[in-house]
């Protein structure tokens, strides 16, 4: 049971009633606005899920409207540079095109005359850096993307969906998109590895797109019969809290039913109990 009053002090905002991008804006506004998370002059990485050669209707990637909304809010808060990328699972050009994300971001950048400040681009193998992860539970070192390591802030923008191996994928798992190498190896100790990645590159803000949710056959999906229009967005500065709320509200799952969320609670990555969460309506 999630608590909305008394002692809880970690806010998680949930917003609905609009298009996906509008809901993302409302959720961030309920937290106090992007200016609480992004400072003037920041170099910001916006990290959506662009992993699959799927259309927005198929709900395997973050909705383009959410990505644009988050990027625009970062620029409005004074970010010097906003970089949008993901390491895809399918062929990168197909993923960036089919998802609608590249076209939407580039169209917004051109319309707002922000082409120099806002870029969406493919990852480059040469920019993965072997990186030590101090205090790791399982992943002592790994190739991580330089732009994420060097950014002033990372804004994590996952899509909520089913995942065959992990059960569900939300904010914690979305950070796998900054990893190089053979990511399949980490599924043997996935809960611990996700904690390690999020500890090494902690997102300053997590905005979860739950406009359309892939409920079965994730993470790639492809069948519209597996997709439900949920019409919400969630946001929190605490990725663990965001995942706890979204897991329950979308999928009806408690932390103990999602091993990587439970491990994150136990590991001090963010909140240690759902009782610390304060729900805000956007």
Backbone as CSV, one residue per row, in Angstrom:
resi,resn,N_x,N_y,N_z,CA_x,CA_y,CA_z,C_x,C_y,C_z
1,UNK,0.847,-1.194,0.000,0.000,0.000,0.000,0.882,1.244,0.000
2,UNK,0.678,2.123,-0.957,1.431,3.367,-1.015,0.759,4.407,-0.135
3,UNK,1.549,5.170,0.586,1.025,6.162,1.503,1.140,7.549,0.892
4,UNK,0.152,8.413,1.167,0.140,9.738,0.560,0.262,10.850,1.584
5,UNK,0.419,10.527,2.862,0.455,11.577,3.865,1.431,11.190,4.976
6,UNK,1.370,11.915,6.116,2.176,11.713,7.312,3.665,11.851,7.011
7,UNK,4.481,10.873,7.429,5.929,10.987,7.394,6.546,11.005,6.001
8,UNK,5.946,10.391,4.983,6.599,10.288,3.669,7.140,11.619,3.161
9,UNK,8.349,11.575,2.634,9.012,12.820,2.248,9.583,12.810,0.840
10,UNK,9.487,11.683,0.131,10.034,11.604,-1.226,8.882,11.704,-2.220
11,UNK,8.774,12.824,-2.928,7.619,12.996,-3.816,7.726,12.215,-5.115
12,UNK,6.616,11.630,-5.502,6.439,11.028,-6.820,5.160,11.617,-7.389
13,UNK,5.265,12.246,-8.541,4.105,12.875,-9.167,3.514,11.956,-10.217
14,UNK,2.193,11.935,-10.288,1.490,11.205,-11.335,0.539,12.179,-12.006
15,UNK,0.516,12.174,-13.326,-0.318,13.102,-14.084,-1.045,12.359,-15.185
16,UNK,-2.243,12.826,-15.489,-3.053,12.210,-16.539,-3.959,13.271,-17.138
17,UNK,-4.758,12.866,-18.109,-5.753,13.760,-18.679,-5.335,14.464,-19.947
18,UNK,-4.077,14.311,-20.356,-3.614,14.973,-21.568,-2.900,14.014,-22.493
19,UNK,-2.309,14.557,-23.532,-1.441,13.762,-24.394,-0.175,13.388,-23.620
20,UNK,0.594,12.407,-24.088,1.769,11.971,-23.323,2.722,13.096,-22.933
21,UNK,3.028,13.988,-23.864,3.924,15.087,-23.534,3.337,16.032,-22.507
22,UNK,2.035,16.284,-22.610,1.367,17.150,-21.638,1.398,16.535,-20.249
23,UNK,1.186,15.231,-20.172,1.230,14.561,-18.872,2.627,14.625,-18.267
24,UNK,3.647,14.496,-19.099,5.017,14.621,-18.598,5.256,16.015,-18.030
25,UNK,4.777,17.029,-18.725,4.926,18.402,-18.239,4.216,18.598,-16.906
26,UNK,3.006,18.057,-16.805,2.239,18.219,-15.572,2.900,17.496,-14.406
27,UNK,3.457,16.326,-14.669,4.118,15.578,-13.598,5.343,16.332,-13.084
28,UNK,6.145,16.863,-13.993,7.331,17.621,-13.581,6.918,18.907,-12.869
29,UNK,5.874,19.561,-13.354,5.386,20.776,-12.699,4.929,20.489,-11.274
30,UNK,4.304,19.335,-11.064,3.837,18.967,-9.725,4.993,18.802,-8.748
31,UNK,6.165,18.450,-9.262,7.357,18.335,-8.412,7.982,19.692,-8.107
32,UNK,7.545,20.727,-8.824,8.107,22.054,-8.632,8.751,22.634,-9.865
33,UNK,8.732,21.876,-10.965,9.272,22.369,-12.219,10.692,21.899,-12.486
34,UNK,11.064,21.905,-13.755,12.375,21.408,-14.161,13.513,22.229,-13.570
35,UNK,13.235,23.480,-13.219,14.266,24.325,-12.626,14.810,23.812,-11.305
36,UNK,14.083,22.914,-10.655,14.587,22.299,-9.427,15.677,21.269,-9.706
37,UNK,15.736,20.799,-10.945,16.630,19.692,-11.275,17.741,20.074,-12.255
38,UNK,17.480,21.066,-13.084,18.437,21.496,-14.107,18.856,22.929,-13.822
39,UNK,20.165,23.178,-13.801,20.688,24.517,-13.558,21.107,25.173,-14.868
40,UNK,21.117,26.487,-14.861,21.546,27.223,-16.050,22.978,26.830,-16.409
41,UNK,23.186,26.524,-17.686,24.507,26.140,-18.155,24.793,24.653,-18.108
42,UNK,23.857,23.854,-17.613,24.067,22.409,-17.530,24.143,21.755,-18.908
43,UNK,24.990,20.754,-19.014,24.967,19.819,-20.136,24.132,18.628,-19.677
44,UNK,23.044,18.371,-20.391,22.050,17.392,-19.950,21.933,16.262,-20.965
45,UNK,21.926,15.043,-20.466,21.568,13.887,-21.277,20.122,13.530,-20.983
46,UNK,19.307,13.469,-22.012,17.943,12.946,-21.917,17.986,11.536,-22.481
47,UNK,17.690,10.565,-21.642,17.874,9.157,-22.000,16.515,8.440,-22.105
48,UNK,15.920,8.454,-23.313,14.686,7.704,-23.526,14.979,6.254,-23.873
49,UNK,13.940,5.469,-24.040,14.062,4.133,-24.631,13.802,4.280,-26.129
50,UNK,14.828,4.011,-26.930,14.708,4.008,-28.392,15.178,2.645,-28.899
51,UNK,14.995,1.623,-28.090,15.656,0.358,-28.329,15.143,-0.475,-29.481
52,UNK,13.928,-0.176,-29.961,13.268,-1.135,-30.848,12.742,-0.503,-32.125
53,UNK,12.716,-1.293,-33.174,12.175,-0.878,-34.474,10.657,-1.002,-34.411
54,UNK,10.053,-0.102,-33.641,8.614,-0.126,-33.395,8.061,1.294,-33.463
55,UNK,6.792,1.403,-33.825,6.123,2.698,-33.903,5.636,3.118,-32.519
56,UNK,5.301,4.384,-32.339,4.766,4.820,-31.042,3.533,4.031,-30.611
57,UNK,2.691,3.650,-31.563,1.479,2.906,-31.230,1.796,1.542,-30.626
58,UNK,2.953,0.984,-30.952,3.327,-0.338,-30.443,3.937,-0.286,-29.047
59,UNK,4.252,0.911,-28.565,4.582,1.161,-27.151,5.841,0.455,-26.651
60,UNK,6.781,0.177,-27.531,8.044,-0.430,-27.099,9.108,0.616,-26.788
61,UNK,8.890,1.850,-27.241,9.820,2.950,-27.018,9.101,4.097,-26.317
62,UNK,9.872,5.016,-25.777,9.285,6.202,-25.171,8.543,7.018,-26.226
63,UNK,7.390,7.558,-25.854,6.602,8.357,-26.793,7.391,9.604,-27.207
64,UNK,7.426,9.920,-28.502,8.179,11.101,-28.956,7.748,12.391,-28.271
65,UNK,6.455,12.520,-27.994,5.973,13.727,-27.336,6.544,13.915,-25.945
66,UNK,6.780,12.817,-25.250,7.380,12.887,-23.917,8.839,13.316,-24.021
67,UNK,9.558,12.762,-24.984,10.970,13.120,-25.165,11.104,14.604,-25.487
68,UNK,10.278,15.094,-26.393,10.327,16.513,-26.755,9.967,17.385,-25.557
69,UNK,8.934,16.998,-24.811,8.521,17.787,-23.649,9.647,17.894,-22.626
70,UNK,10.312,16.788,-22.358,11.406,16.803,-21.381,12.570,17.643,-21.895
71,UNK,12.930,17.483,-23.157,14.019,18.277,-23.727,13.694,19.767,-23.684
72,UNK,12.467,20.112,-24.031,12.066,21.524,-24.017,12.116,22.093,-22.605
73,UNK,11.666,21.322,-21.616,11.718,21.791,-20.230,13.158,22.000,-19.775
74,UNK,14.058,21.130,-20.205,15.471,21.293,-19.847,16.039,22.581,-20.436
75,UNK,15.732,22.841,-21.696,16.206,24.069,-22.333,15.615,25.299,-21.651
76,UNK,14.333,25.233,-21.327,13.679,26.366,-20.672,14.266,26.627,-19.288
77,UNK,14.776,25.578,-18.647,15.397,25.733,-17.328,16.815,26.283,-17.423
78,UNK,17.333,26.418,-18.651,18.644,27.023,-18.842,19.746,26.088,-19.257
79,UNK,19.409,24.837,-19.598,20.449,23.904,-20.039,21.192,24.467,-21.245
80,UNK,22.506,24.343,-21.221,23.326,24.805,-22.345,23.236,23.844,-23.515
81,UNK,23.153,22.559,-23.198,23.136,21.522,-24.220,22.274,20.372,-23.742
82,UNK,21.435,19.848,-24.636,20.604,18.679,-24.340,20.897,17.630,-25.400
83,UNK,21.315,16.455,-24.957,21.718,15.377,-25.858,20.781,14.193,-25.653
84,UNK,20.192,13.724,-26.726,19.218,12.634,-26.678,19.803,11.429,-27.401
85,UNK,19.900,10.292,-26.713,20.425,9.089,-27.366,20.027,7.852,-26.577
86,UNK,20.198,6.699,-27.219,20.034,5.402,-26.576,20.857,4.394,-27.359
87,UNK,21.379,3.407,-26.679,21.991,2.286,-27.386,20.876,1.296,-27.703
88,UNK,20.583,1.142,-28.964,19.422,0.362,-29.382,19.717,-1.135,-29.386
89,UNK,18.629,-1.905,-29.431,18.728,-3.365,-29.566,18.598,-3.768,-31.035
90,UNK,17.624,-3.193,-31.740,17.525,-3.372,-33.188,18.446,-2.362,-33.882
91,UNK,18.481,-2.410,-35.218,19.371,-1.530,-35.991,19.072,-0.058,-35.663
92,UNK,20.082,0.719,-35.288,19.847,2.066,-34.774,19.019,2.971,-35.675
93,UNK,19.314,3.025,-36.964,18.595,3.956,-37.830,17.112,3.612,-37.916
94,UNK,16.813,2.316,-37.957,15.409,1.913,-37.987,14.710,2.293,-36.679
95,UNK,15.398,2.090,-35.569,14.804,2.413,-34.268,14.538,3.911,-34.139
96,UNK,15.517,4.714,-34.495,15.366,6.159,-34.365,14.273,6.683,-35.289
97,UNK,14.115,6.029,-36.448,13.089,6.454,-37.403,11.712,5.942,-37.003
98,UNK,11.581,4.635,-36.789,10.275,4.046,-36.485,9.685,4.594,-35.196
99,UNK,10.534,4.842,-34.204,10.051,5.351,-32.917,9.456,6.740,-33.031
100,UNK,9.835,7.469,-34.071,9.382,8.846,-34.241,10.175,9.846,-33.431
101,UNK,11.132,9.360,-32.639,11.842,10.246,-31.720,12.799,11.177,-32.452
102,UNK,13.571,10.659,-33.388,14.521,11.523,-34.088,13.792,12.637,-34.830
103,UNK,12.753,12.287,-35.568,12.022,13.294,-36.343,11.385,14.330,-35.426
104,UNK,10.805,13.897,-34.309,10.122,14.820,-33.403,11.105,15.779,-32.745
105,UNK,12.242,15.267,-32.298,13.230,16.121,-31.640,13.832,17.102,-32.638
106,UNK,14.171,16.618,-33.819,14.764,17.508,-34.818,13.770,18.566,-35.285
107,UNK,12.510,18.188,-35.417,11.493,19.166,-35.810,11.339,20.251,-34.750
108,UNK,11.299,19.842,-33.482,11.191,20.830,-32.409,12.423,21.729,-32.361
109,UNK,13.612,21.134,-32.505,14.842,21.924,-32.453,14.862,22.977,-33.555
110,UNK,14.423,22.581,-34.744,14.397,23.532,-35.861,13.361,24.621,-35.631
111,UNK,12.176,24.211,-35.180,11.092,25.175,-34.951,11.478,26.200,-33.892
112,UNK,12.184,25.754,-32.860,12.551,26.640,-31.754,13.938,27.254,-31.934
113,UNK,14.552,26.998,-33.100,15.887,27.513,-33.403,16.900,27.089,-32.341
114,UNK,16.802,25.829,-31.955,17.683,25.292,-30.912,18.558,24.168,-31.443
115,UNK,18.826,24.180,-32.767,19.611,23.081,-33.350,20.990,22.934,-32.719
116,UNK,21.580,24.032,-32.276,22.908,23.952,-31.671,22.854,23.406,-30.247
117,UNK,21.736,23.622,-29.569,21.625,23.226,-28.162,21.000,21.853,-27.976
118,UNK,20.175,21.420,-28.915,19.431,20.165,-28.773,19.767,19.238,-29.928
119,UNK,20.333,18.066,-29.589,20.703,17.105,-30.630,20.252,15.707,-30.247
120,UNK,19.757,14.976,-31.240,19.477,13.555,-31.084,20.448,12.820,-31.996
121,UNK,21.136,11.816,-31.470,22.180,11.181,-32.273,22.386,9.735,-31.849
122,UNK,23.022,8.978,-32.742,23.334,7.577,-32.476,24.593,7.471,-31.621
123,UNK,24.652,6.430,-30.808,25.852,6.213,-30.010,26.996,5.770,-30.920
124,UNK,28.208,6.044,-30.477,29.418,5.663,-31.208,30.232,4.719,-30.325
125,UNK,30.644,3.597,-30.888,31.383,2.599,-30.111,32.625,3.184,-29.448
126,UNK,33.265,4.125,-30.127,34.514,4.682,-29.594,34.287,5.502,-28.325
127,UNK,33.043,5.846,-28.026,32.760,6.682,-26.862,32.357,5.879,-25.627
128,UNK,32.432,4.546,-25.721,32.233,3.732,-24.522,33.560,3.623,-23.776
129,UNK,33.521,3.903,-22.486,34.732,3.988,-21.670,34.666,2.936,-20.566
130,UNK,35.716,2.123,-20.454,35.787,1.159,-19.357,35.811,1.923,-18.041
131,UNK,34.828,1.678,-17.194,34.607,2.515,-16.023,34.478,1.666,-14.770
132,UNK,35.228,2.003,-13.740,35.104,1.323,-12.451,33.814,1.768,-11.764
133,UNK,33.202,0.843,-11.030,31.976,1.140,-10.288,32.258,0.860,-8.814
134,UNK,32.674,1.873,-8.063,33.029,1.670,-6.653,31.838,1.158,-5.842
135,UNK,32.106,0.238,-4.934,31.061,-0.284,-4.070,30.038,-1.139,-4.777
136,UNK,30.395,-1.665,-5.939,29.434,-2.431,-6.742,28.993,-3.699,-6.023
137,UNK,27.734,-4.059,-6.244,27.217,-5.328,-5.748,27.659,-6.479,-6.638
138,UNK,27.759,-6.225,-7.939,28.095,-7.293,-8.889,28.944,-6.808,-10.051
139,UNK,28.706,-5.576,-10.502,29.328,-5.072,-11.721,30.491,-4.155,-11.343
140,UNK,31.664,-4.726,-11.205,32.816,-3.965,-10.716,33.279,-2.915,-11.717
141,UNK,33.132,-3.213,-13.012,33.459,-2.247,-14.058,32.713,-2.636,-15.328
142,UNK,32.528,-1.636,-16.195,31.831,-1.891,-17.454,32.105,-0.727,-18.393
143,UNK,31.846,-0.968,-19.701,31.943,0.113,-20.681,30.680,0.969,-20.600
144,UNK,30.838,2.224,-20.200,29.718,3.152,-20.100,29.930,4.307,-21.073
145,UNK,28.809,4.925,-21.489,28.891,5.935,-22.538,29.431,7.242,-21.980
146,UNK,30.451,7.759,-22.647,31.155,8.936,-22.148,30.215,10.122,-21.939
147,UNK,29.289,10.337,-22.856,28.418,11.504,-22.734,27.579,11.451,-21.463
148,UNK,27.165,10.252,-21.063,26.406,10.113,-19.817,27.303,10.331,-18.607
149,UNK,28.527,9.827,-18.684,29.469,9.999,-17.578,29.837,11.464,-17.374
150,UNK,29.957,12.211,-18.467,30.441,13.587,-18.386,29.329,14.623,-18.265
151,UNK,28.086,14.222,-18.450,26.975,15.172,-18.371,26.848,15.734,-16.957
152,UNK,26.380,16.975,-16.877,26.076,17.544,-15.562,24.861,16.860,-14.947
153,UNK,23.881,16.538,-15.764,22.664,15.885,-15.291,22.201,14.867,-16.330
154,UNK,21.624,13.777,-15.844,20.956,12.803,-16.699,19.480,12.786,-16.326
155,UNK,18.625,12.962,-17.321,17.180,12.826,-17.122,16.762,11.528,-17.793
156,UNK,16.256,10.628,-16.998,15.907,9.271,-17.404,14.447,9.265,-17.858
157,UNK,14.187,8.868,-19.106,12.832,8.974,-19.662,12.409,7.626,-20.258
158,UNK,12.108,6.656,-19.401,11.719,5.331,-19.891,10.261,5.266,-20.299
159,UNK,9.931,4.216,-21.030,8.538,3.842,-21.243,8.264,2.666,-20.319
160,UNK,7.086,2.634,-19.736,6.686,1.519,-18.875,6.208,0.363,-19.743
161,UNK,6.743,-0.835,-19.501,6.304,-1.982,-20.300,6.710,-3.300,-19.643
162,UNK,6.105,-4.355,-20.163,6.461,-5.711,-19.756,7.847,-6.060,-20.283
163,UNK,8.540,-6.917,-19.541,9.841,-7.406,-19.986,9.939,-8.882,-19.629
164,UNK,10.201,-9.714,-20.626,10.179,-11.165,-20.427,11.139,-11.617,-19.340
165,UNK,12.340,-11.044,-19.289,13.341,-11.477,-18.317,13.229,-10.749,-16.987
166,UNK,12.970,-9.450,-17.028,12.960,-8.642,-15.807,11.575,-8.506,-15.194
167,UNK,10.556,-8.976,-15.869,9.184,-8.798,-15.400,8.589,-7.527,-15.962
168,UNK,9.161,-6.398,-15.559,8.773,-5.103,-16.111,10.032,-4.261,-16.266
169,UNK,9.944,-3.240,-17.099,11.048,-2.294,-17.238,10.513,-0.880,-17.075
170,UNK,11.175,-0.128,-16.189,10.801,1.251,-15.884,12.092,2.079,-15.841
171,UNK,12.285,2.858,-14.784,13.446,3.727,-14.738,14.768,3.029,-14.508
172,UNK,14.813,2.123,-13.544,16.073,1.453,-13.228,16.650,0.748,-14.444
173,UNK,15.823,-0.004,-15.136,16.327,-0.806,-16.250,16.630,0.048,-17.481
174,UNK,15.960,1.173,-17.614,16.212,2.020,-18.780,17.652,2.520,-18.835
175,UNK,18.313,2.590,-17.681,19.691,3.075,-17.670,20.668,2.093,-18.306
176,UNK,20.206,0.893,-18.639,21.063,-0.019,-19.400,21.432,0.556,-20.759
177,UNK,20.690,1.552,-21.224,20.962,2.154,-22.521,22.240,2.962,-22.590
178,UNK,22.927,3.154,-21.449,24.229,3.832,-21.482,25.370,2.819,-21.453
179,UNK,25.033,1.525,-21.480,26.037,0.463,-21.374,26.500,-0.006,-22.744
180,UNK,27.786,-0.269,-22.868,28.318,-0.924,-24.046,28.457,-2.413,-23.792
181,UNK,29.261,-3.060,-24.606,29.551,-4.471,-24.384,28.354,-5.383,-24.581
182,UNK,28.489,-6.602,-24.105,27.428,-7.606,-24.197,26.507,-7.479,-22.995
183,UNK,25.464,-6.685,-23.129,24.583,-6.425,-21.996,23.822,-7.665,-21.546
184,UNK,23.693,-8.647,-22.434,22.997,-9.870,-22.054,23.650,-10.573,-20.879
185,UNK,24.948,-10.356,-20.698,25.669,-11.002,-19.602,25.132,-10.602,-18.237
186,UNK,24.635,-9.389,-18.108,24.256,-8.924,-16.774,22.916,-9.479,-16.324
187,UNK,22.168,-10.130,-17.215,20.877,-10.662,-16.805,21.014,-11.806,-15.806
188,UNK,22.227,-12.358,-15.672,22.427,-13.414,-14.683,22.351,-12.857,-13.263
189,UNK,22.739,-11.592,-13.098,22.593,-10.919,-11.795,21.994,-9.537,-12.043
190,UNK,20.884,-9.533,-12.733,20.289,-8.274,-13.181,19.951,-7.319,-12.040
191,UNK,19.297,-7.748,-10.963,18.953,-6.784,-9.911,20.169,-6.036,-9.376
192,UNK,21.229,-6.773,-9.076,22.434,-6.133,-8.547,23.083,-5.219,-9.581
193,UNK,23.139,-5.668,-10.821,23.777,-4.861,-11.869,23.018,-3.571,-12.136
194,UNK,21.698,-3.616,-12.070,20.921,-2.391,-12.270,21.162,-1.401,-11.138
195,UNK,21.280,-1.896,-9.926,21.635,-1.017,-8.815,23.006,-0.385,-9.067
196,UNK,23.953,-1.184,-9.519,25.309,-0.674,-9.754,25.334,0.415,-10.823
197,UNK,24.644,0.191,-11.933,24.621,1.185,-13.014,23.979,2.484,-12.544
198,UNK,22.861,2.376,-11.839,22.163,3.576,-11.378,22.924,4.296,-10.269
199,UNK,23.752,3.568,-9.543,24.576,4.229,-8.534,25.749,4.968,-9.194
200,UNK,26.300,4.367,-10.243,27.445,5.001,-10.923,27.016,6.214,-11.735
201,UNK,25.861,6.143,-12.381,25.332,7.275,-13.157,23.895,7.516,-12.689
202,UNK,23.734,8.208,-11.574,22.391,8.398,-11.017,21.595,9.431,-11.803
203,UNK,20.412,9.086,-12.269,19.591,10.090,-12.948,19.145,11.171,-11.971
204,UNK,19.217,12.413,-12.411,18.754,13.526,-11.563,17.243,13.538,-11.476
205,UNK,16.598,13.083,-12.528,15.138,13.052,-12.588,14.733,11.884,-13.462
206,UNK,13.666,11.203,-13.064,13.099,10.132,-13.881,11.666,10.495,-14.237
207,UNK,11.366,10.475,-15.522,10.014,10.746,-16.023,9.565,9.509,-16.788
208,UNK,8.577,8.796,-16.258,8.128,7.537,-16.845,6.915,7.777,-17.736
209,UNK,7.055,7.401,-18.988,5.962,7.486,-19.958,5.074,6.249,-19.814
210,UNK,3.834,6.473,-19.408,2.854,5.388,-19.324,1.599,5.787,-20.083
211,UNK,1.811,6.434,-21.234,0.676,6.794,-22.083,0.063,5.561,-22.715
212,UNK,0.896,4.801,-23.380,0.524,3.497,-23.923,1.472,2.481,-23.310
213,UNK,0.925,1.380,-22.798,1.738,0.419,-22.054,1.674,-0.953,-22.716
214,UNK,2.843,-1.503,-23.005,2.963,-2.858,-23.536,2.859,-3.826,-22.358
215,UNK,1.760,-4.567,-22.285,1.477,-5.422,-21.132,1.966,-6.852,-21.293
216,UNK,2.255,-7.253,-22.509,2.705,-8.626,-22.772,3.747,-8.613,-23.884
217,UNK,4.568,-9.665,-23.894,5.532,-9.879,-24.982,6.548,-8.749,-25.126
218,UNK,6.884,-8.127,-24.003,7.944,-7.137,-24.013,9.302,-7.795,-23.846
219,UNK,10.359,-7.087,-24.149,10.366,-5.644,-24.348,10.091,-5.148,-25.765
220,UNK,10.083,-6.046,-26.755,9.966,-5.563,-28.138,8.528,-5.452,-28.612
221,UNK,7.656,-6.341,-28.148,6.260,-6.286,-28.557,6.087,-6.378,-30.057
222,UNK,5.119,-5.624,-30.559,4.817,-5.615,-31.985,3.355,-5.834,-32.286
223,UNK,2.624,-6.426,-31.340,1.205,-6.710,-31.518,0.388,-5.671,-30.755
224,UNK,-0.446,-4.931,-31.458,-1.238,-3.889,-30.810,-2.214,-4.453,-29.786
225,UNK,-2.536,-5.739,-29.898,-3.423,-6.367,-28.912,-2.769,-6.452,-27.536
226,UNK,-1.450,-6.310,-27.484,-0.724,-6.364,-26.213,-0.589,-4.996,-25.557
227,UNK,-1.120,-3.956,-26.204,-0.939,-2.578,-25.746,-2.236,-2.047,-25.136
228,UNK,-2.098,-1.362,-24.006,-3.241,-0.711,-23.360,-2.960,0.781,-23.248
229,UNK,-3.960,1.597,-23.564,-3.840,3.038,-23.350,-4.044,3.304,-21.864
230,UNK,-2.981,3.753,-21.205,-3.028,3.994,-19.760,-3.144,5.480,-19.451
231,UNK,-2.534,6.317,-20.267,-2.747,7.754,-20.183,-2.166,8.456,-18.976
232,UNK,-0.987,8.018,-18.513,-0.378,8.655,-17.346,1.113,8.894,-17.559
233,UNK,1.669,9.735,-16.711,3.115,9.914,-16.613,3.463,10.023,-15.140
234,UNK,4.640,9.541,-14.792,5.131,9.582,-13.419,6.469,10.304,-13.415
235,UNK,6.765,11.006,-12.326,8.050,11.699,-12.246,8.532,11.745,-10.810
236,UNK,9.839,11.585,-10.642,10.450,11.696,-9.318,11.949,11.898,-9.471
237,UNK,12.539,12.581,-8.500,13.992,12.686,-8.441,14.619,11.401,-7.927
238,UNK,13.811,10.505,-7.387,14.276,9.223,-6.852,13.797,8.121,-7.784
239,UNK,14.725,7.527,-8.535,14.343,6.521,-9.527,13.707,5.300,-8.872
240,UNK,14.136,4.960,-7.669,13.547,3.812,-6.980,12.096,4.109,-6.615
241,UNK,11.849,5.288,-6.086,10.483,5.673,-5.742,9.593,5.713,-6.977
242,UNK,10.119,6.259,-8.074,9.341,6.301,-9.314,8.956,4.900,-9.758
243,UNK,9.899,3.970,-9.680,9.621,2.598,-10.107,8.636,1.907,-9.174
244,UNK,8.748,2.145,-7.882,7.818,1.538,-6.924,6.386,1.957,-7.233
245,UNK,6.179,3.250,-7.441,4.831,3.753,-7.705,4.315,3.254,-9.045
246,UNK,5.124,3.369,-10.089,4.671,2.951,-11.416,4.389,1.454,-11.466
247,UNK,5.208,0.653,-10.799,4.991,-0.796,-10.795,3.637,-1.143,-10.200
248,UNK,3.284,-0.455,-9.125,2.000,-0.751,-8.485,0.828,-0.166,-9.264
249,UNK,0.956,1.085,-9.678,-0.169,1.757,-10.334,-0.466,1.188,-11.719
250,UNK,0.569,0.775,-12.437,0.372,0.282,-13.805,0.160,-1.223,-13.832
251,UNK,1.022,-1.940,-13.126,1.031,-3.404,-13.244,0.462,-4.120,-12.022
252,UNK,0.146,-3.373,-10.965,-0.368,-3.998,-9.751,0.664,-4.817,-9.012
253,UNK,1.944,-4.461,-9.141,3.030,-5.240,-8.557,3.651,-4.519,-7.364
254,UNK,3.844,-5.251,-6.275,4.558,-4.750,-5.107,6.067,-4.899,-5.348
255,UNK,6.888,-4.156,-4.595,8.337,-4.265,-4.792,8.867,-5.690,-4.692
256,UNK,8.345,-6.470,-3.762,8.817,-7.836,-3.599,8.528,-8.736,-4.777
257,UNK,7.660,-8.275,-5.684,7.330,-9.055,-6.875,8.195,-8.677,-8.075
258,UNK,9.041,-7.673,-7.917,9.952,-7.238,-8.987,11.350,-7.221,-8.387
259,UNK,12.150,-8.205,-8.720,13.403,-8.427,-7.992,14.348,-7.236,-8.041
260,UNK,14.426,-6.539,-9.177,15.382,-5.426,-9.222,14.895,-4.220,-8.425
261,UNK,13.587,-4.030,-8.318,13.079,-2.948,-7.470,13.320,-3.284,-6.002
262,UNK,13.059,-4.517,-5.620,13.307,-4.929,-4.241,14.782,-4.780,-3.879
263,UNK,15.664,-5.186,-4.787,17.102,-5.055,-4.525,17.501,-3.589,-4.381
264,UNK,16.921,-2.717,-5.192,17.222,-1.289,-5.084,16.773,-0.729,-3.741
265,UNK,15.607,-1.157,-3.258,15.137,-0.727,-1.940,16.104,-1.163,-0.844
266,UNK,16.600,-2.372,-0.964,17.479,-2.940,0.064,18.886,-2.360,0.026
267,UNK,19.258,-1.762,-1.090,20.660,-1.388,-1.313,20.973,0.069,-1.034
268,UNK,19.974,0.850,-0.618,20.230,2.245,-0.314,20.451,3.120,-1.527
269,UNK,19.979,2.667,-2.684,20.130,3.469,-3.900,19.258,4.716,-3.841
270,UNK,18.078,4.569,-3.287,17.135,5.672,-3.121,16.350,5.431,-1.847
271,UNK,15.037,5.473,-1.943,14.223,5.155,-0.774,14.486,3.711,-0.346
272,UNK,14.226,3.438,0.937,14.381,2.080,1.455,13.040,1.430,1.760
273,UNK,11.955,2.214,1.661,10.619,1.691,1.947,9.578,2.489,1.172
274,UNK,8.536,1.829,0.664,7.451,2.560,0.007,6.770,3.567,0.928
275,UNK,6.888,3.363,2.234,6.266,4.286,3.183,6.889,5.674,3.133
276,UNK,8.042,5.806,2.511,8.689,7.114,2.389,8.126,7.949,1.239
277,UNK,7.254,7.366,0.441,6.767,8.036,-0.769,5.597,8.956,-0.456
278,UNK,5.642,10.145,-1.032,4.529,11.095,-0.962,4.000,11.295,-2.377
279,UNK,2.772,10.865,-2.609,2.179,10.960,-3.944,1.643,12.360,-4.204
280,UNK,1.932,12.867,-5.387,1.441,14.169,-5.823,0.645,13.987,-7.101
281,UNK,-0.474,14.642,-7.200,-1.283,14.588,-8.413,-0.966,15.795,-9.278
282,UNK,-0.593,15.525,-10.529,-0.263,16.606,-11.446,-1.467,17.084,-12.223
